[in-house]
Amino acid sequence: MTDDQGPGMMRALPSVRRLLGGSGVTFENAVASYPLCCPSRATFLTGQYAHNHGAKGNTRGSGGAYQSLIDPERNLAAWLDAAGYDTAFAGKWLNGLRSPRTAPPGWDEWTGLVGAGGEGLSSYYDFDVFGRRDAAGRRCSRDRPDQRGGGQSAIPPARYASRFMRAPVPRPPSFDERDLSDKPDFVARRDPIDEGTLEKIDRSYRCGLAALLAVDDAVAGLVAELRTAGRLESTTIVFTADQGILAGEHRLLGKNLPYEEAIRVPLVVRSPGVRAGTVDADPVVNADLAPTILELAGVGVPDELTRVLDGVSLRATMQGDESLAGRAILLEGRKEAVRARRGFKVRSYVGVRTARYTYVEHRRARVTSRAEGIELEIGAGRTTDIELYDLRRDPYQLESRDRDATYAAARRTLAGLLGRLEHCAGADCAITATVPRPGR
C-alpha cells in the first residue's frame, strides 16, 4: 500500500503492471471512501466505512487517529492470525500511535512507522530516508534534507536520484481551473496557482515517480522470492494506495475532498483462480479489501472477534462470475472543529460515487465547544453546497450539474441513495441501483 499515489503514477511501476496486473485483475474504478491516511487505512483493516470504525480523521481533534478506532482488536490481521496464518506488518501505520511497547492486536511481527517518523514524510517509500543529505535528498527537499519537515517530497533511494527529473507533469483541464463558480465557496475563493506552488507540485510529482521505482523493485523482488520458493501460484498479492492526491486540480492541493484525483486509487490483485490480465471497470471501494482477502484465504471471522463488514468480497467479480456495474459507493470525510463567531464549526461531506456519477452534499455544523466538535459524526449539520458530476461527459469535474434540469431525476435518485448509505452498516451498504440518464 503506497501513500498519496496520484493519477498517472503507475507509469513508474512496470513490474507491478506486468507481474501483478498481467497475471491478475486491475480495477480501474477503485476508490477510497474517505481519502485520508488514517480513516482509509482503518477501512482496509476493518472492512468498514469510517462512520462505523470510528477513526474519523488523522488527529484526535478531528475525531480520528488510531486511538479513536473502535474495537481495534477486531481487524483483518487478528482474523487471519486466529485461523493460523502468520501475520507481519512493515511500513506506515495509522496516524496517532506513539512508539508502542507491543505490536497492535493481530500482528505476529510488526515494524510500523509511528510518531513523527510516520506522519507527513515520504519515509514509507523506502527505509533509508531520514537524514538524507545526498543528491536525492537535496533534490526532493525544499529545506535541509536532514530535517523532518513539511518541505520534503517523496525521497527516492540514491540509485534513482536522477530519474524522472524532467518528466512531464500532468496538467489536466481541471488544473488551475479558471471558472470555479460551480464549486463550493471554500473552493471557489481559491487564488490561481502561483509559481512557488507550481514548483512544489512539479517536484513532488517527479520525486514521487522516482521513489515509486523502489516500490516496484520491492514487488519484483517479492515475486521472484515466491517463484523460487514454489509459492507464487498459491499466493495472493494486492497492490493499492490509501488515497490519491490533488495536485492543482480545481486549484486544490492535498486530499480529503471528494474529487476524482483524491478518491481514485490503484488496485491490482494477483491471486489463484482470477481472470489473468483483465481490467475491470466496476466501482469498488477500499472497504472491499478485507472481505476479499478473507474469502481468498478461506477464513471466517471468529465470534469473539466479530465486526460487521460494510464492504463486499471481490472474488466472484475477479473470477468473472459477478458484476458490480450498478454499484453505489459512499464517500465521506470531515475537518477539525475551528472557531466561529459563536462557538465552533465543523465542515464535512457525504456523497455517492457510481460508475457514471459523483453526487456530494457538503455539510456544516455549529457546536459550542471543541470537545463537542470532536465527537460530531461525519455529515452532521445543514447542507451548504451540492455537487453533481456526470463523469462520462465530464471526467475532470469541470461543471457541476446540481442545478441542471436535465439531471433532476438523476439528482433525486442519487440523493435517495445517499440517504440509504450515509449511516449504513453491513449488508445495507451493498447497494446497486439504476440512476437515470440525463433528460429522464
Short mmCIF file of C-alpha atoms in Angstrom, two decimals:
data_model
loop_
_atom_site.label_atom_id
_atom_site.label_comp_id
_atom_site.label_asym_id
_atom_site.label_seq_id
_atom_site.Cartn_x
_atom_site.Cartn_y
_atom_site.Cartn_z
CA MET A 1 0.00 0.00 0.00
CA THR A 2 1.52 3.29 -1.14
CA ASP A 3 0.53 6.72 0.12
CA ASP A 4 -0.79 9.69 -1.87
CA GLN A 5 -0.29 7.94 -5.19
CA GLY A 6 -1.61 10.43 -7.70
CA PRO A 7 -3.07 9.97 -11.18
CA GLY A 8 -0.67 8.69 -13.78
CA MET A 9 1.93 7.44 -11.31
CA MET A 10 1.50 3.80 -12.30
CA ARG A 11 3.90 4.66 -15.12
CA ALA A 12 6.71 4.23 -12.59
CA LEU A 13 5.59 0.71 -11.67
CA PRO A 14 6.23 -1.56 -14.68
CA SER A 15 6.80 -4.64 -12.54
CA VAL A 16 3.51 -4.13 -10.73
CA ARG A 17 1.69 -3.80 -14.04
CA ARG A 18 3.44 -6.80 -15.62
CA LEU A 19 3.85 -9.25 -12.74
CA LEU A 20 0.63 -8.47 -10.85
CA GLY A 21 -1.66 -6.93 -13.46
CA GLY A 22 -0.52 -9.27 -16.23
CA SER A 23 -1.38 -12.28 -14.09
CA GLY A 24 -4.25 -10.75 -12.17
CA VAL A 25 -7.05 -8.18 -12.25
CA THR A 26 -6.64 -4.41 -12.47
CA PHE A 27 -9.58 -2.43 -11.11
CA GLU A 28 -9.64 0.89 -12.95
CA ASN A 29 -12.56 2.31 -10.95
CA ALA A 30 -11.38 1.75 -7.37
CA VAL A 31 -11.95 4.49 -4.82
CA ALA A 32 -11.10 5.31 -1.22
CA SER A 33 -14.35 6.13 0.53
CA TYR A 34 -12.63 8.61 2.87
CA PRO A 35 -9.49 9.85 1.06
CA LEU A 36 -7.28 10.48 4.07
CA CYS A 37 -4.50 8.38 5.61
CA CYS A 38 -5.82 7.13 8.95
CA PRO A 39 -9.50 6.66 8.03
CA SER A 40 -8.55 4.90 4.80
CA ARG A 41 -6.06 2.55 6.44
CA ALA A 42 -8.58 1.81 9.18
CA THR A 43 -11.11 0.90 6.48
CA PHE A 44 -8.59 -1.53 4.99
CA LEU A 45 -8.06 -3.20 8.38
CA THR A 46 -11.75 -3.38 9.33
CA GLY A 47 -13.76 -3.58 6.10
CA GLN A 48 -15.89 -0.73 7.42
CA TYR A 49 -16.69 2.80 6.37
CA ALA A 50 -15.30 5.48 8.70
CA HIS A 51 -18.69 6.29 10.24
CA ASN A 52 -18.65 2.73 11.62
CA HIS A 53 -14.99 2.11 12.54
CA GLY A 54 -14.67 5.44 14.38
CA ALA A 55 -11.38 6.83 13.05
CA LYS A 56 -12.93 9.95 11.56
CA GLY A 57 -9.70 11.78 10.78
CA ASN A 58 -5.91 11.81 11.17
CA THR A 59 -5.89 13.62 14.51
CA ARG A 60 -7.78 13.49 17.79
CA GLY A 61 -9.00 17.00 17.04
CA SER A 62 -10.88 15.70 14.01
CA GLY A 63 -12.38 12.78 15.89
CA GLY A 64 -9.77 10.45 14.48
CA ALA A 65 -6.31 8.89 14.88
CA TYR A 66 -5.62 5.29 15.87
CA GLN A 67 -6.87 5.90 19.40
CA SER A 68 -10.37 6.54 18.01
CA LEU A 69 -10.61 3.19 16.22
CA ILE A 70 -13.49 1.25 17.74
CA ASP A 71 -12.56 -2.27 18.91
CA PRO A 72 -9.03 -2.21 17.43
CA GLU A 73 -8.52 -5.89 18.27
CA ARG A 74 -11.21 -6.82 15.71
CA ASN A 75 -9.24 -6.46 12.50
CA LEU A 76 -8.08 -8.31 9.39
CA ALA A 77 -4.75 -9.36 10.91
CA ALA A 78 -6.46 -10.77 14.01
CA TRP A 79 -8.91 -12.76 11.88
CA LEU A 80 -6.10 -14.25 9.79
CA ASP A 81 -4.00 -14.91 12.90
CA ALA A 82 -6.87 -16.71 14.60
CA ALA A 83 -7.11 -19.01 11.57
CA GLY A 84 -3.45 -19.97 11.85
CA TYR A 85 -1.83 -17.55 9.43
CA ASP A 86 1.42 -15.84 10.41
CA THR A 87 0.88 -12.08 10.18
CA ALA A 88 3.50 -9.38 9.64
CA PHE A 89 3.39 -5.64 9.01
CA ALA A 90 6.02 -3.15 7.83
CA GLY A 91 5.58 0.48 6.79
CA LYS A 92 3.29 3.34 7.64
CA TRP A 93 0.80 2.61 10.41
CA LEU A 94 -2.32 4.54 11.37
CA ASN A 95 -1.68 8.14 12.44
CA GLY A 96 -1.56 8.88 16.14
CA LEU A 97 0.19 5.80 17.53
CA ARG A 98 3.30 6.65 19.55
CA SER A 99 6.04 4.01 19.91
CA PRO A 100 4.02 1.07 21.26
CA ARG A 101 5.71 -1.41 23.59
CA THR A 102 3.84 -4.26 21.92
CA ALA A 103 2.52 -4.80 18.41
CA PRO A 104 -1.06 -3.73 17.69
CA PRO A 105 -3.56 -6.59 18.01
CA GLY A 106 -3.32 -9.38 15.46
CA TRP A 107 0.27 -8.97 14.28
CA ASP A 108 2.92 -11.60 14.98
CA GLU A 109 5.62 -9.35 13.55
CA TRP A 110 5.17 -5.58 13.39
CA THR A 111 7.58 -2.87 12.23
CA GLY A 112 5.45 0.21 11.82
CA LEU A 113 6.44 3.81 11.27
CA VAL A 114 4.85 5.84 14.04
CA GLY A 115 5.02 9.30 15.55
CA ALA A 116 6.92 11.99 13.65
CA GLY A 117 8.63 9.36 11.53
CA GLY A 118 5.39 8.03 10.13
CA GLU A 119 3.46 11.21 9.54
CA GLY A 120 3.99 13.80 6.88
CA LEU A 121 7.11 12.24 5.38
CA SER A 122 7.89 10.07 2.41
CA SER A 123 9.59 7.58 4.70
CA TYR A 124 7.12 4.85 3.77
CA TYR A 125 8.58 4.60 0.25
CA ASP A 126 11.93 3.37 1.48
CA PHE A 127 13.63 2.73 4.80
CA ASP A 128 16.76 4.87 4.45
CA VAL A 129 15.43 8.39 4.01
CA PHE A 130 15.96 10.02 7.40
CA GLY A 131 18.90 12.39 7.49
CA ARG A 132 19.43 12.03 3.76
CA ARG A 133 21.79 14.74 2.52
CA ASP A 134 22.69 13.00 -0.73
CA ALA A 135 21.65 14.04 -4.22
CA ALA A 136 18.18 12.55 -3.85
CA GLY A 137 17.60 14.25 -0.51
CA ARG A 138 18.70 17.63 -1.84
CA ARG A 139 16.62 17.32 -4.99
CA CYS A 140 13.43 16.37 -3.18
CA SER A 141 13.57 18.74 -0.20
CA ARG A 142 12.65 22.38 -0.10
CA ASP A 143 14.60 22.88 3.13
CA ARG A 144 17.52 20.96 4.64
CA PRO A 145 17.02 17.31 3.66
CA ASP A 146 18.03 16.06 7.10
CA GLN A 147 15.15 17.92 8.74
CA ARG A 148 11.88 16.10 9.24
CA GLY A 149 9.73 18.89 7.92
CA GLY A 150 6.83 19.50 5.58
CA GLY A 151 9.20 20.74 2.88
CA GLN A 152 10.07 17.22 1.79
CA SER A 153 8.58 15.38 -1.14
CA ALA A 154 8.90 11.64 -1.60
CA ILE A 155 12.63 10.93 -1.44
CA PRO A 156 13.85 8.15 -3.75
CA PRO A 157 16.79 5.91 -2.90
CA ALA A 158 20.19 7.16 -4.05
CA ARG A 159 20.24 4.82 -7.05
CA TYR A 160 17.24 6.69 -8.50
CA ALA A 161 18.28 10.21 -7.55
CA SER A 162 18.30 11.44 -11.16
CA ARG A 163 15.29 9.59 -12.53
CA PHE A 164 12.26 11.49 -13.87
CA MET A 165 13.98 14.84 -13.34
CA ARG A 166 12.36 16.25 -16.47
CA ALA A 167 9.30 14.04 -16.67
CA PRO A 168 6.17 15.83 -17.95
CA VAL A 169 3.81 16.68 -15.11
CA PRO A 170 0.08 16.14 -15.71
CA ARG A 171 -1.87 19.29 -16.50
CA PRO A 172 -5.46 18.09 -16.97
CA PRO A 173 -8.20 20.56 -17.96
CA SER A 174 -9.08 20.92 -14.26
CA PHE A 175 -5.56 22.11 -13.39
CA ASP A 176 -5.67 25.69 -12.05
CA GLU A 177 -9.29 25.70 -13.19
CA ARG A 178 -10.36 29.11 -14.46
CA ASP A 179 -14.05 29.01 -13.60
CA LEU A 180 -14.80 27.72 -10.11
CA SER A 181 -18.24 29.30 -9.84
CA ASP A 182 -19.93 25.87 -9.72
CA LYS A 183 -17.81 24.76 -6.76
CA PRO A 184 -18.43 25.27 -3.01
CA ASP A 185 -17.35 28.65 -1.65
CA PHE A 186 -14.22 27.30 0.05
CA VAL A 187 -13.04 26.11 -3.37
CA ALA A 188 -14.37 28.99 -5.47
CA ARG A 189 -12.46 31.52 -3.37
CA ARG A 190 -9.06 29.95 -4.04
CA ASP A 191 -6.43 32.05 -5.78
CA PRO A 192 -4.77 30.91 -9.02
CA ILE A 193 -1.71 28.72 -8.59
CA ASP A 194 1.47 30.78 -8.21
CA GLU A 195 5.00 29.94 -9.31
CA GLY A 196 6.11 28.70 -5.90
CA THR A 197 3.19 26.29 -5.66
CA LEU A 198 3.76 25.16 -9.23
CA GLU A 199 7.38 24.33 -8.39
CA LYS A 200 6.27 22.29 -5.38
CA ILE A 201 3.71 20.37 -7.46
CA ASP A 202 6.29 19.53 -10.11
CA ARG A 203 8.93 18.49 -7.57
CA SER A 204 6.51 16.29 -5.62
CA TYR A 205 5.29 14.51 -8.73
CA ARG A 206 8.73 13.83 -10.20
CA CYS A 207 10.26 12.80 -6.88
CA GLY A 208 7.23 10.58 -6.25
CA LEU A 209 7.78 8.80 -9.54
CA ALA A 210 11.45 8.21 -8.71
CA ALA A 211 10.56 6.95 -5.24
CA LEU A 212 7.98 4.55 -6.65
CA LEU A 213 10.76 2.82 -8.59
CA ALA A 214 11.92 1.44 -5.23
CA VAL A 215 8.41 0.13 -4.57
CA ASP A 216 8.46 -1.51 -7.99
CA ASP A 217 11.80 -3.14 -7.15
CA ALA A 218 10.32 -4.47 -3.91
CA VAL A 219 7.35 -6.01 -5.72
CA ALA A 220 9.63 -7.61 -8.33
CA GLY A 221 11.84 -9.00 -5.57
CA LEU A 222 8.86 -10.39 -3.68
CA VAL A 223 7.53 -12.14 -6.79
CA ALA A 224 10.99 -13.59 -7.52
CA GLU A 225 11.31 -14.96 -3.97
CA LEU A 226 7.85 -16.54 -4.13
CA ARG A 227 8.64 -18.11 -7.50
CA THR A 228 11.93 -19.54 -6.23
CA ALA A 229 10.14 -20.97 -3.20
CA GLY A 230 7.43 -22.52 -5.39
CA ARG A 231 4.74 -20.47 -3.65
CA LEU A 232 3.87 -17.85 -6.25
CA GLU A 233 0.87 -19.60 -7.76
CA SER A 234 -0.72 -20.13 -4.35
CA THR A 235 -0.18 -16.58 -3.09
CA THR A 236 -2.45 -13.54 -3.24
CA ILE A 237 -0.75 -10.17 -3.74
CA VAL A 238 -2.72 -6.92 -3.50
CA PHE A 239 -1.30 -3.57 -4.63
CA THR A 240 -3.15 -0.37 -3.78
CA ALA A 241 -2.82 3.08 -2.15
CA ASP A 242 -4.55 4.65 0.82
CA GLN A 243 -5.78 7.57 -1.32
CA GLY A 244 -4.82 9.73 -4.27
CA ILE A 245 -3.73 13.36 -4.21
CA LEU A 246 -4.92 16.67 -5.60
CA ALA A 247 -2.02 18.47 -7.27
CA GLY A 248 -3.52 21.71 -8.56
CA GLU A 249 -6.78 20.36 -9.95
CA HIS A 250 -9.52 22.90 -9.17
CA ARG A 251 -6.62 24.91 -7.62
CA LEU A 252 -6.53 22.40 -4.76
CA LEU A 253 -3.66 20.63 -3.03
CA GLY A 254 -3.89 17.61 -0.77
CA LYS A 255 -6.67 15.11 -0.18
CA ASN A 256 -9.80 14.64 1.98
CA LEU A 257 -12.06 16.07 -0.72
CA PRO A 258 -14.48 14.10 -2.91
CA TYR A 259 -12.82 14.84 -6.25
CA GLU A 260 -11.54 12.12 -8.55
CA GLU A 261 -7.83 12.83 -8.05
CA ALA A 262 -8.20 12.31 -4.28
CA ILE A 263 -10.58 9.35 -4.17
CA ARG A 264 -9.25 7.25 -7.05
CA VAL A 265 -6.66 4.63 -6.09
CA PRO A 266 -4.78 1.90 -7.96
CA LEU A 267 -5.94 -1.62 -7.20
CA VAL A 268 -4.23 -4.66 -8.72
CA VAL A 269 -4.82 -8.18 -7.40
CA ARG A 270 -2.89 -11.30 -8.37
CA SER A 271 -4.47 -14.44 -6.92
CA PRO A 272 -5.15 -18.07 -7.84
CA GLY A 273 -8.26 -18.51 -9.97
CA VAL A 274 -8.74 -14.91 -11.10
CA ARG A 275 -9.03 -13.82 -14.72
CA ALA A 276 -5.39 -13.12 -15.54
CA GLY A 277 -4.59 -9.93 -17.40
CA THR A 278 -8.10 -8.46 -17.18
CA VAL A 279 -9.20 -4.90 -16.49
CA ASP A 280 -12.42 -4.42 -14.51
CA ALA A 281 -14.35 -1.14 -14.72
CA ASP A 282 -16.88 -1.87 -11.98
CA PRO A 283 -16.91 0.54 -8.99
CA VAL A 284 -15.11 -0.97 -6.00
CA VAL A 285 -14.05 0.56 -2.68
CA ASN A 286 -11.30 0.07 -0.13
CA ALA A 287 -13.83 -1.43 2.29
CA ASP A 288 -13.93 -4.41 -0.08
CA LEU A 289 -10.33 -5.44 0.58
CA ALA A 290 -10.81 -7.08 3.99
CA PRO A 291 -13.73 -9.32 2.95
CA THR A 292 -11.95 -10.15 -0.32
CA ILE A 293 -8.76 -11.22 1.45
CA LEU A 294 -10.75 -13.25 3.98
CA GLU A 295 -12.57 -15.18 1.25
CA LEU A 296 -9.42 -15.76 -0.80
CA ALA A 297 -7.70 -17.05 2.35
CA GLY A 298 -10.64 -19.29 3.25
CA VAL A 299 -11.02 -17.57 6.60
CA GLY A 300 -14.14 -16.65 8.56
CA VAL A 301 -14.46 -14.14 11.39
CA PRO A 302 -14.43 -15.77 14.85
CA ASP A 303 -17.42 -14.97 17.05
CA GLU A 304 -15.23 -13.34 19.69
CA LEU A 305 -13.75 -11.00 17.07
CA THR A 306 -16.93 -10.23 15.14
CA ARG A 307 -17.16 -6.97 13.25
CA VAL A 308 -19.88 -6.22 10.71
CA LEU A 309 -18.23 -5.71 7.30
CA ASP A 310 -19.53 -2.93 5.06
CA GLY A 311 -17.54 -4.00 2.00
CA VAL A 312 -18.14 -6.98 -0.25
CA SER A 313 -15.78 -9.70 -1.45
CA LEU A 314 -14.49 -9.18 -4.97
CA ARG A 315 -13.61 -12.82 -5.52
CA ALA A 316 -16.61 -13.60 -7.74
CA THR A 317 -16.02 -10.42 -9.72
CA MET A 318 -12.36 -11.31 -10.25
CA GLN A 319 -13.35 -14.77 -11.43
CA GLY A 320 -15.88 -13.36 -13.90
CA ASP A 321 -18.94 -14.73 -12.08
CA GLU A 322 -20.43 -11.44 -10.85
CA SER A 323 -20.78 -7.83 -12.00
CA LEU A 324 -20.82 -4.77 -9.73
CA ALA A 325 -21.56 -2.35 -12.57
CA GLY A 326 -24.58 -0.73 -10.89
CA ARG A 327 -22.96 -0.31 -7.51
CA ALA A 328 -23.27 2.85 -5.40
CA ILE A 329 -20.35 3.66 -3.07
CA LEU A 330 -20.35 6.03 -0.10
CA LEU A 331 -17.97 8.99 0.04
CA GLU A 332 -17.42 10.72 3.38
CA GLY A 333 -14.98 12.99 5.18
CA ARG A 334 -14.72 15.78 7.73
CA LYS A 335 -12.44 18.52 9.03
CA GLU A 336 -11.39 19.60 12.51
CA ALA A 337 -13.57 21.90 14.57
CA VAL A 338 -12.50 25.53 14.06
CA ARG A 339 -13.53 28.67 15.85
CA ALA A 340 -16.52 30.58 14.51
CA ARG A 341 -18.11 33.87 15.58
CA ARG A 342 -20.09 31.91 18.12
CA GLY A 343 -18.59 28.61 19.25
CA PHE A 344 -17.05 26.27 16.69
CA LYS A 345 -17.93 24.96 13.26
CA VAL A 346 -17.18 21.61 11.61
CA ARG A 347 -17.22 21.05 7.85
CA SER A 348 -17.82 17.61 6.38
CA TYR A 349 -19.14 15.96 3.26
CA VAL A 350 -21.08 12.85 2.33
CA GLY A 351 -21.70 11.61 -1.17
CA VAL A 352 -22.30 8.78 -3.61
CA ARG A 353 -19.98 7.53 -6.34
CA THR A 354 -21.32 5.31 -9.12
CA ALA A 355 -19.75 4.27 -12.40
CA ARG A 356 -21.16 7.42 -14.02
CA TYR A 357 -21.92 9.97 -11.32
CA THR A 358 -20.44 11.69 -8.30
CA TYR A 359 -23.02 13.33 -6.01
CA VAL A 360 -21.84 15.19 -2.90
CA GLU A 361 -23.53 17.17 -0.13
CA HIS A 362 -21.25 19.50 1.83
CA ARG A 363 -22.39 19.99 5.42
CA ARG A 364 -21.57 22.44 8.19
CA ALA A 365 -22.42 22.08 11.86
CA ARG A 366 -22.08 24.58 14.69
CA VAL A 367 -21.18 23.44 18.19
CA THR A 368 -20.43 25.18 21.46
CA SER A 369 -17.06 23.58 22.21
CA ARG A 370 -14.13 21.89 20.51
CA ALA A 371 -14.82 18.71 22.51
CA GLU A 372 -18.35 18.61 21.11
CA GLY A 373 -16.91 19.07 17.62
CA ILE A 374 -14.55 16.13 18.08
CA GLU A 375 -17.48 13.82 18.85
CA LEU A 376 -19.58 15.06 15.95
CA GLU A 377 -20.49 12.45 13.35
CA ILE A 378 -19.49 12.78 9.71
CA GLY A 379 -22.18 14.61 7.76
CA ALA A 380 -23.70 16.43 10.73
CA GLY A 381 -25.29 19.83 10.25
CA ARG A 382 -27.02 21.58 7.39
CA THR A 383 -26.24 21.16 3.71
CA THR A 384 -24.42 24.23 2.38
CA ASP A 385 -23.49 23.08 -1.13
CA ILE A 386 -24.29 20.26 -3.52
CA GLU A 387 -22.13 18.98 -6.37
CA LEU A 388 -23.20 16.58 -9.14
CA TYR A 389 -20.84 15.46 -11.87
CA ASP A 390 -21.51 13.32 -14.91
CA LEU A 391 -18.17 11.53 -15.16
CA ARG A 392 -18.98 10.08 -18.56
CA ARG A 393 -19.39 13.53 -20.12
CA ASP A 394 -17.21 15.48 -17.69
CA PRO A 395 -14.42 13.23 -16.34
CA TYR A 396 -12.46 16.22 -14.99
CA GLN A 397 -15.42 17.54 -12.95
CA LEU A 398 -15.40 20.97 -14.55
CA GLU A 399 -19.14 21.67 -14.35
CA SER A 400 -21.46 20.64 -11.55
CA ARG A 401 -24.92 19.69 -12.81
CA ASP A 402 -26.70 20.03 -9.49
CA ARG A 403 -28.95 22.82 -10.87
CA ASP A 404 -29.29 21.43 -14.39
CA ALA A 405 -32.92 20.45 -15.03
CA THR A 406 -31.88 17.64 -17.35
CA TYR A 407 -30.20 15.95 -14.36
CA ALA A 408 -33.13 16.41 -11.94
CA ALA A 409 -34.13 12.73 -11.95
CA ALA A 410 -30.54 11.61 -11.51
CA ARG A 411 -30.10 14.04 -8.62
CA ARG A 412 -33.21 12.76 -6.85
CA THR A 413 -32.10 9.17 -7.23
CA LEU A 414 -28.57 9.89 -6.03
CA ALA A 415 -29.87 11.86 -3.04
CA GLY A 416 -32.02 8.88 -2.15
CA LEU A 417 -29.06 6.54 -2.39
CA LEU A 418 -27.08 8.84 -0.11
CA GLY A 419 -29.88 8.67 2.44
CA ARG A 420 -29.51 4.89 2.48
CA LEU A 421 -25.69 4.86 2.54
CA GLU A 422 -24.86 7.70 4.92
CA HIS A 423 -25.50 5.65 8.07
CA CYS A 424 -25.40 2.16 6.56
CA ALA A 425 -23.84 -0.88 8.19
CA GLY A 426 -23.06 -4.35 6.89
CA ALA A 427 -25.21 -5.71 4.08
CA ASP A 428 -27.20 -2.46 3.94
CA CYS A 429 -24.08 -0.83 2.43
CA ALA A 430 -24.11 -3.17 -0.57
CA ILE A 431 -26.39 -1.15 -2.82
CA THR A 432 -26.86 -1.36 -6.56
CA ALA A 433 -29.19 0.94 -8.43
CA THR A 434 -30.09 2.28 -11.84
CA VAL A 435 -29.56 6.03 -11.94
CA PRO A 436 -31.48 7.84 -14.72
CA ARG A 437 -29.60 9.21 -17.67
CA PRO A 438 -29.73 12.98 -18.32
CA GLY A 439 -33.08 14.22 -19.56
CA ARG A 440 -35.08 11.40 -17.96
#
